[in-house]
Amino acid sequence: MQTINEGINTLQNWIKDSDNIVFFGGAGVSTESGIPDFRSTDGLYHQKYDYPPETILSHSFFITKTEEFYKFYRDKMICTDAGPNITHIKLAELEQKGKLKAVITQNIDGLHQKAGSRTVYELHGSIHTNYCLKCHKAYDISSITSCKGIPQCECGGTIRPDVVLYEEGLDDAVLAAAIDAISAADILVIGGTSLAVYPAAGLIQYYKGNKLVLINKSATPLDSKADLLLQCGLGEVFSQL
């Protein structure tokens, strides 16, 4: 088995020879920017609220307890002060060099775009886009952060974040674009995800290549299928690329 440094060298060589890389990332991409994840020992699932985060971030909770939803959402889901870390920056550089074709992310923080990535498929939506449930007018994030309680559209409708809540399906167009990118990829790099959230994790099955790279601190269900497994933080890897 390769050491981490040997594995990083292998990845470096693969990247040199490829111009069709796709990156699939989860919460671990953003934790190094100070954004908490859900499933780690100090993540949101291990903090105490009146309701579990999965309940609060569900479609039915949003509809029935909208004000409670927004208390949690503003407090825990909006991190506008966070900046891109080395992983976001290096991925943007790889795209600019024509090597990386797409970033597919489960995160909603917009940090890939902030770092300069242009082709980003946000499976779970974004905190930066919001819309009125009544007239569908679009709003930016200030519509949520600049008020207390339930944000209201000028038409009187409720503004909601354009994020995928529990009990809701993924956007078909985003899903199709992500599948196309993964299917055509030479190298698929999966990073910072436990591969436990479906249907997002199920997208990996569409990869047809033989350079599946898995970078995650803890074990995942896909470890045995990886052509290159690096059990470490993303920053440790991308800072050396």
Coordinates of C-alpha atoms in Angstrom, one line a residue:
M1 CA 0.0 0.0 0.0
Q2 CA 1.3 3.5 -0.9
T3 CA 2.1 6.1 1.7
I4 CA 0.2 9.3 1.5
N5 CA 3.1 11.1 -0.1
E6 CA 3.5 8.3 -2.7
G7 CA -0.2 8.5 -3.4
I8 CA 0.0 12.3 -3.9
N9 CA 2.8 11.8 -6.4
T10 CA 0.7 9.2 -8.3
L11 CA -2.2 11.7 -8.4
Q12 CA 0.1 14.4 -9.6
N13 CA 1.3 12.3 -12.5
W14 CA -2.2 11.3 -13.4
I15 CA -3.2 15.0 -13.5
K16 CA -0.2 15.9 -15.7
D17 CA -1.4 13.4 -18.3
S18 CA -5.1 14.2 -18.2
D19 CA -7.3 17.0 -19.5
N20 CA -10.6 15.5 -18.4
I21 CA -10.8 15.5 -14.6
V22 CA -14.0 15.8 -12.6
F23 CA -14.1 16.5 -8.9
F24 CA -17.0 15.3 -6.7
G25 CA -17.0 16.9 -3.3
G26 CA -18.8 16.9 0.0
A27 CA -18.8 18.8 3.3
G28 CA -15.1 18.0 3.9
V29 CA -14.2 20.4 1.1
S30 CA -15.5 23.3 3.1
T31 CA -14.7 22.3 6.7
E32 CA -11.1 23.7 6.2
S33 CA -12.8 27.1 5.5
G34 CA -14.4 26.9 8.9
I35 CA -17.9 25.7 7.8
P36 CA -19.1 22.8 10.0
D37 CA -20.3 19.6 8.5
F38 CA -23.2 17.5 9.7
R39 CA -21.7 14.1 10.5
S40 CA -18.3 14.6 12.2
T41 CA -18.0 14.4 16.0
D42 CA -18.3 18.2 16.3
G43 CA -20.7 18.6 13.4
L44 CA -24.3 19.8 13.5
Y45 CA -25.8 16.4 14.4
H46 CA -23.9 16.4 17.7
Q47 CA -25.1 19.8 18.8
K48 CA -28.4 20.3 20.7
Y49 CA -31.4 22.0 19.3
D50 CA -35.1 21.7 19.9
Y51 CA -35.3 19.5 16.8
P52 CA -32.7 17.4 15.0
P53 CA -31.1 19.3 12.0
E54 CA -32.5 16.7 9.6
T55 CA -36.0 17.6 10.8
I56 CA -35.4 21.3 10.7
L57 CA -34.0 21.1 7.2
S58 CA -36.9 19.2 5.8
H59 CA -39.6 20.4 3.4
S60 CA -42.4 19.7 5.8
F61 CA -40.7 21.6 8.7
F62 CA -40.1 24.6 6.4
I63 CA -43.8 24.6 5.5
T64 CA -45.2 24.1 9.0
K65 CA -42.6 25.9 11.2
T66 CA -41.1 28.4 8.8
E67 CA -39.9 30.9 11.5
E68 CA -38.1 28.1 13.4
F69 CA -36.5 27.0 10.1
Y70 CA -35.1 30.4 9.5
K71 CA -33.7 30.7 13.0
F72 CA -31.6 27.6 12.5
Y73 CA -30.9 28.4 8.8
R74 CA -29.5 31.9 9.5
D75 CA -27.5 30.6 12.5
K76 CA -26.0 27.5 11.1
M77 CA -26.3 27.3 7.3
I78 CA -25.3 30.8 6.2
C79 CA -21.5 31.4 6.4
T80 CA -20.9 34.4 4.2
D81 CA -17.7 35.3 5.9
A82 CA -16.0 32.0 4.9
G83 CA -13.5 32.2 2.1
P84 CA -12.1 29.5 -0.3
N85 CA -9.4 27.3 1.0
I86 CA -6.5 25.6 -0.9
T87 CA -8.7 22.9 -2.3
H88 CA -11.2 25.4 -3.8
I89 CA -8.3 27.5 -5.2
K90 CA -6.4 24.5 -6.7
L91 CA -9.5 23.2 -8.4
A92 CA -10.2 26.6 -10.0
E93 CA -6.6 26.6 -11.2
L94 CA -6.9 23.2 -12.7
E95 CA -10.1 24.3 -14.6
Q96 CA -8.3 27.4 -15.9
K97 CA -5.5 25.2 -17.2
G98 CA -8.1 23.1 -19.1
K99 CA -7.6 20.0 -17.0
L100 CA -10.7 20.0 -14.8
K101 CA -14.0 19.8 -16.7
A102 CA -16.4 20.2 -13.8
V103 CA -16.9 20.4 -10.0
I104 CA -19.8 18.5 -8.6
T105 CA -20.6 19.6 -5.1
Q106 CA -23.0 18.6 -2.3
N107 CA -22.2 21.9 -0.6
I108 CA -24.4 25.0 -0.7
D109 CA -21.9 27.7 0.3
G110 CA -20.8 28.9 -3.2
L111 CA -17.1 28.8 -2.3
H112 CA -16.1 27.0 -5.5
Q113 CA -17.4 30.0 -7.5
K114 CA -15.8 32.4 -5.1
A115 CA -12.4 30.7 -5.8
G116 CA -13.0 31.1 -9.6
S117 CA -14.5 27.8 -10.7
R118 CA -16.9 28.3 -13.5
T119 CA -18.4 24.9 -14.2
V120 CA -19.9 23.9 -10.9
Y121 CA -22.9 21.6 -10.5
E122 CA -24.5 22.3 -7.1
L123 CA -26.5 19.2 -6.4
H124 CA -28.1 20.6 -3.3
G125 CA -28.6 24.2 -4.5
S126 CA -27.0 27.4 -3.1
I127 CA -27.6 29.8 -0.2
H128 CA -26.9 32.6 -2.6
T129 CA -30.0 32.1 -4.6
N130 CA -33.5 32.5 -3.2
Y131 CA -37.0 33.0 -4.6
C132 CA -40.5 34.0 -3.7
L133 CA -42.9 31.0 -3.4
K134 CA -45.8 33.1 -4.7
C135 CA -44.5 35.1 -7.7
H136 CA -41.1 33.4 -8.1
K137 CA -39.1 36.6 -8.1
A138 CA -35.4 36.0 -7.5
Y139 CA -33.5 37.3 -4.5
D140 CA -29.9 37.3 -3.3
I141 CA -28.7 36.2 0.1
S142 CA -29.2 39.7 1.6
S143 CA -33.0 39.1 1.4
I144 CA -32.4 36.4 4.1
T145 CA -29.7 38.0 6.2
S146 CA -31.0 41.6 6.3
C147 CA -34.2 40.7 8.2
K148 CA -35.5 38.7 11.1
G149 CA -38.3 36.2 11.1
I150 CA -39.7 35.0 7.8
P151 CA -38.4 37.0 4.8
Q152 CA -41.2 38.4 2.7
C153 CA -41.4 39.3 -1.0
E154 CA -42.8 42.7 -2.0
C155 CA -45.9 40.7 -3.3
G156 CA -46.5 39.3 0.2
G157 CA -45.2 35.8 -0.5
T158 CA -42.6 33.9 1.5
I159 CA -39.0 33.9 0.2
R160 CA -37.2 30.6 0.4
P161 CA -33.6 29.5 -0.2
D162 CA -33.0 27.7 -3.5
V163 CA -31.6 24.7 -1.6
V164 CA -32.7 21.1 -1.7
L165 CA -34.3 20.2 1.6
Y166 CA -34.9 16.7 3.0
E167 CA -38.0 15.2 1.4
E168 CA -37.2 17.1 -1.9
G169 CA -35.7 15.8 -5.1
L170 CA -32.6 17.0 -6.8
D171 CA -32.9 19.3 -9.8
D172 CA -33.2 17.2 -13.0
A173 CA -31.0 19.4 -15.2
V174 CA -28.2 19.6 -12.6
L175 CA -28.4 15.9 -12.1
A176 CA -28.2 15.2 -15.8
A177 CA -25.2 17.5 -16.3
A178 CA -23.4 15.9 -13.4
I179 CA -24.0 12.4 -14.8
D180 CA -22.7 13.5 -18.2
A181 CA -19.5 14.9 -16.7
I182 CA -18.8 11.8 -14.5
S183 CA -19.6 9.4 -17.4
A184 CA -17.1 11.2 -19.7
A185 CA -14.3 11.7 -17.1
D186 CA -10.9 10.3 -17.4
I187 CA -10.1 10.9 -13.7
L188 CA -12.8 11.1 -11.0
V189 CA -11.6 12.7 -7.8
I190 CA -14.0 12.2 -4.8
G191 CA -13.1 14.3 -1.8
G192 CA -14.4 15.2 1.6
T193 CA -17.5 13.1 1.5
S194 CA -18.7 10.0 3.5
L195 CA -20.7 8.9 0.4
A196 CA -23.7 8.4 2.7
V197 CA -26.1 10.9 1.2
Y198 CA -28.2 9.6 -1.6
P199 CA -29.0 10.2 -4.5
A200 CA -25.9 12.3 -4.7
A201 CA -23.5 9.4 -3.7
G202 CA -25.2 7.2 -6.3
L203 CA -23.8 9.3 -9.1
I204 CA -20.4 7.6 -8.7
Q205 CA -21.7 4.5 -10.4
Y206 CA -21.7 6.4 -13.7
Y207 CA -17.9 6.6 -13.8
K208 CA -16.4 4.3 -16.5
G209 CA -12.7 5.1 -16.1
N210 CA -9.9 3.4 -14.2
K211 CA -8.6 6.4 -12.2
L212 CA -11.0 6.7 -9.3
V213 CA -9.4 8.8 -6.6
L214 CA -10.9 8.9 -3.1
I215 CA -9.6 11.4 -0.6
N216 CA -11.4 11.4 2.8
K217 CA -10.2 11.3 6.5
S218 CA -12.6 8.4 7.4
A219 CA -13.5 5.2 5.6
T220 CA -16.3 5.2 3.0
P221 CA -18.4 2.4 1.4
L222 CA -16.4 2.9 -1.8
D223 CA -12.9 2.5 -0.5
S224 CA -12.4 -0.9 -1.9
K225 CA -13.3 0.3 -5.4
A226 CA -10.8 3.2 -5.4
D227 CA -7.8 3.0 -7.7
L228 CA -6.1 5.5 -5.4
L229 CA -7.1 5.9 -1.8
L230 CA -5.8 8.8 0.4
Q231 CA -7.1 8.8 3.9
C232 CA -6.2 12.3 4.9
G233 CA -7.5 15.9 4.7
L234 CA -8.0 17.5 1.3
G235 CA -5.7 20.4 2.2
E236 CA -2.8 18.0 2.8
V237 CA -3.3 16.7 -0.8
F238 CA -4.1 19.9 -2.7
S239 CA -1.5 22.0 -1.1
Q240 CA 1.1 19.7 -2.8
L241 CA -0.4 19.7 -6.2

